[in-house]
Coordinates of C-alpha atoms in Angstrom, one line a residue:
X3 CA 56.0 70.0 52.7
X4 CA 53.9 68.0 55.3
X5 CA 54.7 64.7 57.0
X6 CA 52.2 63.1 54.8
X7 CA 53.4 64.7 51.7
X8 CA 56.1 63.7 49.2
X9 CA 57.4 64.1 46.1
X10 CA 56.9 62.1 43.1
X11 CA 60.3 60.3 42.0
X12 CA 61.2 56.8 41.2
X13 CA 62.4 55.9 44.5
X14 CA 60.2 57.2 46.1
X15 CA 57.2 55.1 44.0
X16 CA 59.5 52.1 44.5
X17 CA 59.2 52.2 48.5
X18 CA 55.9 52.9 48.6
X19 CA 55.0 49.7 46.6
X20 CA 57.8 47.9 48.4
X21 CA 56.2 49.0 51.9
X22 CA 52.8 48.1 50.2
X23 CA 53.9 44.7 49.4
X24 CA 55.1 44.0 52.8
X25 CA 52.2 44.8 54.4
X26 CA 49.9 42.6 52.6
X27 CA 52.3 40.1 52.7
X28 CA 52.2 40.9 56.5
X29 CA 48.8 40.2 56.4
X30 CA 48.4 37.1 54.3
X31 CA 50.3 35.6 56.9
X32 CA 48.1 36.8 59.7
X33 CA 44.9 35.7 58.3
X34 CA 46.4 31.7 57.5
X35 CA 47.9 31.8 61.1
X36 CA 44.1 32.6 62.2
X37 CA 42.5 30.3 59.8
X38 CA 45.0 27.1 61.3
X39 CA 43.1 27.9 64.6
X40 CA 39.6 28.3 63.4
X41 CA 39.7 25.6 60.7
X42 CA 36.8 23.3 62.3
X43 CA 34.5 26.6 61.9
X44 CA 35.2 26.6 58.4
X45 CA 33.7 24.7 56.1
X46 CA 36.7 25.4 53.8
X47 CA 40.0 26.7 53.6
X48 CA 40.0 30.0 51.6
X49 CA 42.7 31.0 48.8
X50 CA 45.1 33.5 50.2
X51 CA 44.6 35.2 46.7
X52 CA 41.1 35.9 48.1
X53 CA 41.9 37.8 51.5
X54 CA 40.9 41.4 51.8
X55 CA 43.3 44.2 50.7
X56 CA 44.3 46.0 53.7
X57 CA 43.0 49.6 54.4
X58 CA 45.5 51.7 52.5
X59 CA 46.8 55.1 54.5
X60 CA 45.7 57.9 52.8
X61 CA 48.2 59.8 50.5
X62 CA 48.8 63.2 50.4
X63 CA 50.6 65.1 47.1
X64 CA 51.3 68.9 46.8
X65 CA 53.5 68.6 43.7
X66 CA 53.1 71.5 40.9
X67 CA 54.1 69.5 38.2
X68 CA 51.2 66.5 39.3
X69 CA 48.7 69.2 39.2
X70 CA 49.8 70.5 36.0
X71 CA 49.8 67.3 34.3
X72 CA 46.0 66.9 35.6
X73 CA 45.3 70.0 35.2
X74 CA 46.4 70.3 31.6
X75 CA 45.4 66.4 31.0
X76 CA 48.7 65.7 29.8
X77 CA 48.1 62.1 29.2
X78 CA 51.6 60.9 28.9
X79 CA 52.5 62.8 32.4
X80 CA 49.3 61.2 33.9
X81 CA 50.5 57.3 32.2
X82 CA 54.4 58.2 33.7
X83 CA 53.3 59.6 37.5
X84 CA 50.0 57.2 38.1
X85 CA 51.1 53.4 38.1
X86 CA 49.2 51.6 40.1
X87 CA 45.8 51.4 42.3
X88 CA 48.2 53.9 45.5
X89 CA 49.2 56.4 43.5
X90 CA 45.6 56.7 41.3
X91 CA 43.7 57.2 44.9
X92 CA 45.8 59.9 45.5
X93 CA 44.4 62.9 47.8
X94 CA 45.5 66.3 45.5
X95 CA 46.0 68.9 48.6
X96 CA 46.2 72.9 47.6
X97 CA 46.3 75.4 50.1
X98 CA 44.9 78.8 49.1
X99 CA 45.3 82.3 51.2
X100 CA 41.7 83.0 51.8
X101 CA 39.8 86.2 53.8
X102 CA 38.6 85.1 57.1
X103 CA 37.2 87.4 60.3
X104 CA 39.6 87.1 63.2
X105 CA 39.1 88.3 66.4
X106 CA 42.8 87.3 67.9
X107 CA 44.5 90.1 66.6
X108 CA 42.4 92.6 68.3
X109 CA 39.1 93.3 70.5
X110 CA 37.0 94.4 67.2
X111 CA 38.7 91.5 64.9
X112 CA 40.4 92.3 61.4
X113 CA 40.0 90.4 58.2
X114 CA 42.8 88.2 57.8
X115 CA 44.5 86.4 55.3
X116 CA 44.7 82.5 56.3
X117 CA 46.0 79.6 54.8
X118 CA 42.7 77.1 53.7
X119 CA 43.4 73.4 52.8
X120 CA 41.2 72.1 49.8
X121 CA 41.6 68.4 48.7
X122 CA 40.2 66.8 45.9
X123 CA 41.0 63.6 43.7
X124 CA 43.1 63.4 40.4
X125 CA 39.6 61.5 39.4
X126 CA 38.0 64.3 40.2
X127 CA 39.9 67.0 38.7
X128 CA 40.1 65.2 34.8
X129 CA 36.4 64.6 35.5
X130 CA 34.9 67.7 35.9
X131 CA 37.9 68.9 32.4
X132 CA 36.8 66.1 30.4
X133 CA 39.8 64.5 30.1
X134 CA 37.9 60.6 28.9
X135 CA 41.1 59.4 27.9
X136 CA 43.0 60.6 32.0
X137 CA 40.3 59.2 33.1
X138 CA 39.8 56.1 31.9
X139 CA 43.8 55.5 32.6
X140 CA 43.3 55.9 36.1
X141 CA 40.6 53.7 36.4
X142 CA 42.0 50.9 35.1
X143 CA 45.0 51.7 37.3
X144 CA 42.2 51.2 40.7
X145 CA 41.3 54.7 41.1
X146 CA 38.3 54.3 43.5
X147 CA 35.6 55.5 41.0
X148 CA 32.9 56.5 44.0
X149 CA 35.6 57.9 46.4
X150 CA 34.0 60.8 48.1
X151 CA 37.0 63.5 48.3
X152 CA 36.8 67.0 49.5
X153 CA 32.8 66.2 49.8
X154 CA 31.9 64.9 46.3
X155 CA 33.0 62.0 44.1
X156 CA 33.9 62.2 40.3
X157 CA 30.9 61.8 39.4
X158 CA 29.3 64.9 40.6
X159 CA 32.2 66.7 38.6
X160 CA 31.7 65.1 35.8
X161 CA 28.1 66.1 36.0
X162 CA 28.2 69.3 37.2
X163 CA 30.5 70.6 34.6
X164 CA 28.5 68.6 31.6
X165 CA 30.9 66.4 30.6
X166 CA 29.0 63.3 29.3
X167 CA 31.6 60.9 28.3
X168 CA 33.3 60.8 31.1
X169 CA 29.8 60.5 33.0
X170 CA 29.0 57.6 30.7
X171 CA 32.7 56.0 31.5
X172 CA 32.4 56.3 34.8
X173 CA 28.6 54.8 34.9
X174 CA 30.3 51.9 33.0
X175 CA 33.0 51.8 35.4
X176 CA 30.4 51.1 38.0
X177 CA 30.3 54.7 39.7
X178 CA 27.0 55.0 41.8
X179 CA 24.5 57.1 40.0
X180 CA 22.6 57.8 44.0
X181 CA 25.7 58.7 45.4
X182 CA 25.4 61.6 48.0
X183 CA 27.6 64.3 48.2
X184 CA 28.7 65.6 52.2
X185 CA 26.2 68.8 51.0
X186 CA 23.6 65.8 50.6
X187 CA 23.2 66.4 46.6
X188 CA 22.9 63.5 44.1
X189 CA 24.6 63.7 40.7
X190 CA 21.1 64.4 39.3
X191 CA 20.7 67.0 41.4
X192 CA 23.9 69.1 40.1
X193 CA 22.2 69.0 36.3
X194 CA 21.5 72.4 36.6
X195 CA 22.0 73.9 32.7
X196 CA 20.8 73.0 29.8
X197 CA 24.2 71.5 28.5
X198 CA 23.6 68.8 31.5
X199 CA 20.8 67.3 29.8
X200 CA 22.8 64.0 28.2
X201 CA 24.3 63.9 31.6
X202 CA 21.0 63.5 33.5
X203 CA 19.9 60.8 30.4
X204 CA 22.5 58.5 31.4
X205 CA 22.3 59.0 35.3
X206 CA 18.5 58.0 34.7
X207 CA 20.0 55.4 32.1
X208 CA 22.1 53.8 35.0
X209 CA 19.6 53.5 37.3
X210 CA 19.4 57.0 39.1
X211 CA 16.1 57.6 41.4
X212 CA 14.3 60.7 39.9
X213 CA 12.6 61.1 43.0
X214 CA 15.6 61.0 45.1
X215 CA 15.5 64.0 47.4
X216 CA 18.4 66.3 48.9
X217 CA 19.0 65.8 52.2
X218 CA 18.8 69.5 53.6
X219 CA 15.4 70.7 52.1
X220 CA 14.6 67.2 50.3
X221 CA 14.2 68.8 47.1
X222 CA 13.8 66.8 44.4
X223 CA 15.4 66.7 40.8
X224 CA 12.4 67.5 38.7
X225 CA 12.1 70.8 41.5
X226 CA 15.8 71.8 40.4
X227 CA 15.0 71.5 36.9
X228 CA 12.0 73.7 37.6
X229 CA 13.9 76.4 39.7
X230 CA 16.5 76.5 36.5
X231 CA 13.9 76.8 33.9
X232 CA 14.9 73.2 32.4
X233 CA 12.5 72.8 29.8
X234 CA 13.5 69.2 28.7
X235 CA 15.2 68.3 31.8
X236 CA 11.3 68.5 32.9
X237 CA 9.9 66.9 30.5
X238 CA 12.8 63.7 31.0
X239 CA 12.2 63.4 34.2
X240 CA 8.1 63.1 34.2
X241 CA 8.9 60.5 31.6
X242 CA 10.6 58.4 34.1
X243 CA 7.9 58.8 36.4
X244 CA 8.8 62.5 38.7
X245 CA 6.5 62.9 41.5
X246 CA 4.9 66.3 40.0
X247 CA 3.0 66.8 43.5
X248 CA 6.4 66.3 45.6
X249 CA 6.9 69.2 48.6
X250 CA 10.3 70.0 49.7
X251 CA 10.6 70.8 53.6
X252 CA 9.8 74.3 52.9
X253 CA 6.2 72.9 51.2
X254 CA 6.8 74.0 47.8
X255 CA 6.2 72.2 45.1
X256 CA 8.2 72.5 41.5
X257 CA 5.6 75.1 40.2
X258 CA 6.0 76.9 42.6
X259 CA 9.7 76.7 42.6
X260 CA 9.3 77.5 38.7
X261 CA 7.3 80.7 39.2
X262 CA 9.4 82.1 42.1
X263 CA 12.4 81.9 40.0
X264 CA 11.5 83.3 36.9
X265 CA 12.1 86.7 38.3
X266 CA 14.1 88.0 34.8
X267 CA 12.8 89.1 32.2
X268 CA 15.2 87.9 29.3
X269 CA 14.5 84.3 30.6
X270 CA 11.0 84.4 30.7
X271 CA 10.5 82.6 27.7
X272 CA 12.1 79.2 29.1
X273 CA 10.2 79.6 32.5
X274 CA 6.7 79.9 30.9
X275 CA 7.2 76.6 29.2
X276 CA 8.5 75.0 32.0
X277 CA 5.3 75.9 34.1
X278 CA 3.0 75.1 30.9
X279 CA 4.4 71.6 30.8
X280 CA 4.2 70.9 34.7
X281 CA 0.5 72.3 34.7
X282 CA -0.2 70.0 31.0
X283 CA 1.1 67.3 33.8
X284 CA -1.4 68.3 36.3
X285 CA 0.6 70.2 38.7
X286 CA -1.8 71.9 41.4
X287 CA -1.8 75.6 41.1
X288 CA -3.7 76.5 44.3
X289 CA -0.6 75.1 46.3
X290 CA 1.3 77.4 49.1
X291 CA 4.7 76.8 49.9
X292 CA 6.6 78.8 51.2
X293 CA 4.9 82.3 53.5
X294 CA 1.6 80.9 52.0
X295 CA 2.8 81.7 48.6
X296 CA 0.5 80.0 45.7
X297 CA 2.1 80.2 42.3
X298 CA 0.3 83.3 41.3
X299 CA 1.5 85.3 44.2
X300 CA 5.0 84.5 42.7
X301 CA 4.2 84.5 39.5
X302 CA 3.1 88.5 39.8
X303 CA 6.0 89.2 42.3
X304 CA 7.7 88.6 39.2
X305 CA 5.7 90.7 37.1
X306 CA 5.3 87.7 34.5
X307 CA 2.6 88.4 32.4
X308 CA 2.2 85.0 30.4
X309 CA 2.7 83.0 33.7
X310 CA -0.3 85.1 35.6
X311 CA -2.4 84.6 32.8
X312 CA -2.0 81.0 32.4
X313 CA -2.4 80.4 36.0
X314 CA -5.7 82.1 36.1
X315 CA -6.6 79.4 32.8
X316 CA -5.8 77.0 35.0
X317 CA -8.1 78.2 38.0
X318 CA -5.9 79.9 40.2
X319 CA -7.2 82.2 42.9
X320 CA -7.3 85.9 42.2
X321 CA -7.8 86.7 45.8
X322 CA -5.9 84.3 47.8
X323 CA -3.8 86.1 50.9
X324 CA -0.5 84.9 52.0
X325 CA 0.9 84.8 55.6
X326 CA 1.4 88.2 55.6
X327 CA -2.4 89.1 54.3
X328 CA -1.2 90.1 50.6
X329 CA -3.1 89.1 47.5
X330 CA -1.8 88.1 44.2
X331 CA -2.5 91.8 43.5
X332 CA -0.5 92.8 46.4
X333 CA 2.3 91.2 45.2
X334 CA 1.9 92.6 41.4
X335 CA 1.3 96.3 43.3
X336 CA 5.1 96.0 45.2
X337 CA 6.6 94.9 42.4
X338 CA 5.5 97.8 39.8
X339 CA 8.7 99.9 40.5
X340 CA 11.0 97.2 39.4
X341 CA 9.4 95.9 36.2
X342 CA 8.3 99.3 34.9
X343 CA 9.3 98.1 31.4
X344 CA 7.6 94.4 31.9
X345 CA 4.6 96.5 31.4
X346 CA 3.0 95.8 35.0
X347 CA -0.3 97.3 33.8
X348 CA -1.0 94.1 31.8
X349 CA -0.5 91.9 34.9
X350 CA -2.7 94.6 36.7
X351 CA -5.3 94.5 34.0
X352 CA -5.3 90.4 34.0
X353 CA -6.2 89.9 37.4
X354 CA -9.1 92.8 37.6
X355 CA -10.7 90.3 34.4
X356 CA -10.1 87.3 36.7
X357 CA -12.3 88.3 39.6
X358 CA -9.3 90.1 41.9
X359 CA -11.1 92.6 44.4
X360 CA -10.7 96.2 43.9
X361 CA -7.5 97.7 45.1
X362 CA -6.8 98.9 48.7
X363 CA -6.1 102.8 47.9
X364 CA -3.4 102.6 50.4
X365 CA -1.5 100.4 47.6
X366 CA -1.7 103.1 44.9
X367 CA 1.3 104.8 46.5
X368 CA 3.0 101.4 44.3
X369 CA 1.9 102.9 41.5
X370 CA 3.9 106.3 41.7
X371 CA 6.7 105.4 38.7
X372 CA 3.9 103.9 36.2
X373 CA 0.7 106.1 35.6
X374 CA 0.0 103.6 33.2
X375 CA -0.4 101.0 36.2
X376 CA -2.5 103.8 37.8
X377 CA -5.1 104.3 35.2
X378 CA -6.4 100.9 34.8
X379 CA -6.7 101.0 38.5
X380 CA -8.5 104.1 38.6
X381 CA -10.4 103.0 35.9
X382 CA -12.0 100.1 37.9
X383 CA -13.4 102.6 40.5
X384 CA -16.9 103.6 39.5
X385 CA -15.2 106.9 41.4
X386 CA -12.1 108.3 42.9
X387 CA -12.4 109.5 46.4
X388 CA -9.3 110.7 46.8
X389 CA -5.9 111.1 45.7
X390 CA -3.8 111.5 49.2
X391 CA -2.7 107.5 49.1
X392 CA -0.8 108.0 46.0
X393 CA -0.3 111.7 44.7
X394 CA 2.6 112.7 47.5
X395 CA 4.6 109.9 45.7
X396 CA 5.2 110.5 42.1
X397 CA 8.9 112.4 41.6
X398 CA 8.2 115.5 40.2
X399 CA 9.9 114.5 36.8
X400 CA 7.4 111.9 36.1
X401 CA 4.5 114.3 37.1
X402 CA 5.9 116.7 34.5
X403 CA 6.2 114.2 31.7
X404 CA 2.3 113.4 32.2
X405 CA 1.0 116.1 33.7
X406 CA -2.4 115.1 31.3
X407 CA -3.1 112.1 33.3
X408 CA -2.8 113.3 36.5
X409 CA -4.8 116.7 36.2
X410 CA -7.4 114.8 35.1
X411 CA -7.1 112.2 38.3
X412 CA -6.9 115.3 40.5
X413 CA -10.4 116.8 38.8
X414 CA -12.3 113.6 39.0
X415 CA -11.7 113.3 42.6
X416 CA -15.6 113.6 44.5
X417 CA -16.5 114.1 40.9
X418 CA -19.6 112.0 39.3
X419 CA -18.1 109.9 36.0
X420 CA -19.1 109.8 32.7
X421 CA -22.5 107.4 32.1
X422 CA -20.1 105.2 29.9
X423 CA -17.7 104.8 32.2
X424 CA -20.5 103.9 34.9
X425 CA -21.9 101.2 32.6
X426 CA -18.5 99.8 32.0
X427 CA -18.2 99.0 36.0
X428 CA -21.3 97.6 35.6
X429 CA -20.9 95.3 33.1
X430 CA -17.5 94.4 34.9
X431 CA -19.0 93.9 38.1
X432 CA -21.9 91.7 36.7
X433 CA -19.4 88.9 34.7
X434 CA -17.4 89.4 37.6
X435 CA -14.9 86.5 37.6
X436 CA -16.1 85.5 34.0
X437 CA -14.8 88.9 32.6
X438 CA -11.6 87.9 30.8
X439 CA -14.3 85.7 28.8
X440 CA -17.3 87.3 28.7
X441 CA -16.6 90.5 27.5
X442 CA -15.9 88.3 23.9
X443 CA -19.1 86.6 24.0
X444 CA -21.0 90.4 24.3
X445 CA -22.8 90.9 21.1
X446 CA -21.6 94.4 21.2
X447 CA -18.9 96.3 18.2
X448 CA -15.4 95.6 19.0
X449 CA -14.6 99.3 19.8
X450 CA -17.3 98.7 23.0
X451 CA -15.4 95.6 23.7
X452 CA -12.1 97.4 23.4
X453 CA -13.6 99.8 26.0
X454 CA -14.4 96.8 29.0
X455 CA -10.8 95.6 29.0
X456 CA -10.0 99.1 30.4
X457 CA -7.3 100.3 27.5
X458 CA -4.6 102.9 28.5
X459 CA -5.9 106.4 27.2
X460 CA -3.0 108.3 28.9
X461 CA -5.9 110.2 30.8
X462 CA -9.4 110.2 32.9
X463 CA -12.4 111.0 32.0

């Protein structure tokens, strides 16, 4: 056991309140003995009662059965061990065997096991539990409700682990809703699931900035909200007035943070509303962050189909090029082989109706896992030159499996198309960046309209 930790027993407690006692008293008589000689330079004697407490030493407990009890939230344990305002600021220390890269043992170094001090606060640990009733004890004992232990107060536990009553007592108990963690994070900023919504409501409730930033990129809550897909956390924090147009140090914005992140398809869903309500808010969607990517660039990276097209409603650039040259096409073109059952084709499809310039050939070579991706880009072509970009890629299996499709590519190649076909590029060509919309206002059948939005045909012709 360290020199600065001891065991909890009753005589223990006793000295340390007797040694406490001593001290201030120590003290008291200190500050009249300077008050005697500085009397003319006060305008009144003050009360000993009101002299400050001196600076306590820091206390430092490894006991099993204290962590248990706080642990557990044994609230009769926690009543018995914590008595007063020294043994409530407690510092809880653990020490873990952790893997670290050494170089001492040898001239290549080993991974070692070493011994890793963590401290916390029994505030902090019946915090983040939920233990209202723990918690609530200790306060009232003096437990320091914005002590910053182990780099973050009880608050940010409380928060972080969605455990509103004891947010709300804490709040009441007068706990700092700005307060900054040592990682520079604000409790608002560790409301990262849904369950932390009531949390974030009585943060805001208390008095919490919503444009408070983070101190390493400066993001802001609303763009953590964003980047988790936090459909209402969103929609709280416009309501209390979220800069919408707010760049973190990297330039990004939260839509763009939203349509970076939504990279998986099961959460797609919550993502899409998220960007709907930040663009209903008048987010701006031709925005770069960061590499130069707008939105849409990230939006296709992604492969999400609803987000791409209601960019595009919103005005987004088609052909926009990054830092490293790409398009928004680009983007949707490199990510085909990972979203082959997102149905890339669709996002492909969307951006040809929005205005995006024909596709490089060198890029088809993206296309070898999804011929469905292929055709419509084929399609836009009034002819194929060539297939050497592309045909060298496609495994063998997935040749085989539609073997229809690509004869048919290989015969068209320096082959005239059909007239239909011919007119269909035309038309295209001519509504141009109008041709997700004009193609309805055509007073042609609806097979012939069918026909302009390229449809998959599982071959050429």
């Amino acid at each position: 056991m360290s020199r600065e930790t001891f065991v909890f027993t009753s005589s223990t407690l006793r000295a340390l309140r007797l040694q406490r006692e001593m001290l201030e008293l120590d003290e008291r008589r200190r500050a009249a003995s300077r008050q005697s000689v500085s009397r003319r330079y006060q305008p009144a004697p003050r009360s000993l009662l009101y002299l400050p407490k001196p600076s306590r030493r820091p206390q430092y407990c490894r006991d099993p059965a204290v962590h248990n009890a706080l642990y557990t939230g044994d609230l009769p344990r926690v009543r018995h061990i914590f008595k007063d305002e020294t043994t409530a600021n407690l510092i809880v220390e653990t020490v873990t065997e952790e893997l670290v890269w050494s170089t001492e043992l040898g001239s290549t170094g080993l991974w070692v096991l070493s011994p890793q001090k963590k401290h916390t606060s029994p505030l902090r640990i019946l915090a983040a539990r939920g233990y209202r009733d723990c918690v609530k004890h200790l306060l009232l004992q003096g437990a320091e409700v914005d002590a910053i232990v182990g780099g973050k107060a009880a608050l940010h536990d409380s928060c972080a682990h969605h455990r509103a009553e004891c947010t709300r007592l804490l709040l009441s108990f007068g706990a700092n809703p700005n307060m900054l963690s040592e990682e520079g994070l604000a409790p608002l900023h560790l409301c990262t699931t849904q369950e932390t919504l009531p949390c974030a409501q009585l943060l805001l409730e208390y008095g919490a900035l919503v444009n408070q930033y983070t101190q390493d990129r400066r993001a802001s809550p609303l763009q953590v909200a964003a980047k988790y897909g936090l459909d209402d956390h969103v929609k709280l924090y416009l309501c209390y007035g979220a800069n919408i147009a707010h760049r973190n140090r990297e330039g990004e914005t939260a839509l763009n943070a939203a349509c970076a992140s939504a990279d998986s398809p099961e959460e797609a869903g919550r993502y899409y509303r998220v960007v709907k309500r930040l663009l209903d808010g008048g987010a701006d969607v031709q925005v770069a962050g960061r590499k130069n990517h707008t939105p849409l660039h990230n939006a296709c990276s992604n492969c999400h189909i609803r987000i791409v097209e209601l960019l595009l409603q919103h005005g987004a650039d088609a052909n926009v090029s990054n830092c490293a040259g790409y398009t928004p096409m680009d983007c949707a073109l490199q990510a085909v082989e990972d979203y082959l059952e997102g149905e890339p084709e669709q996002v492909i499809a969307t951006l040809l109706s929005y205005g995006a310039a024909p596709v490089n050939p060198k890029m088809l070579k993206f296309c070898a896992l999804s011929p469905q991706t292929l055709e419509v880009i084929l399609n836009s072509y009034d002819r194929i030159l060539s297939c050497d970009s592309w045909v060298g890629s496609v495994p063998p299996e997935v040749w085989q499996k539609h073997q229809t499709f690509y004869d048919s590519a290989l015969w068209l190649v320096n082959q005239p198309r059909p007239l239909q076909h011919l007119a269909r590029c035309a038309v295209r060509k001519q509504l141009g960046v109008r041709c997700h919309q004009g193609i309805a206002q055509l007073k042609l059948p609806s097979s012939l309209q069918d026909y302009l939005r390229l449809p998959l045909e599982g071959y050429l012709k």
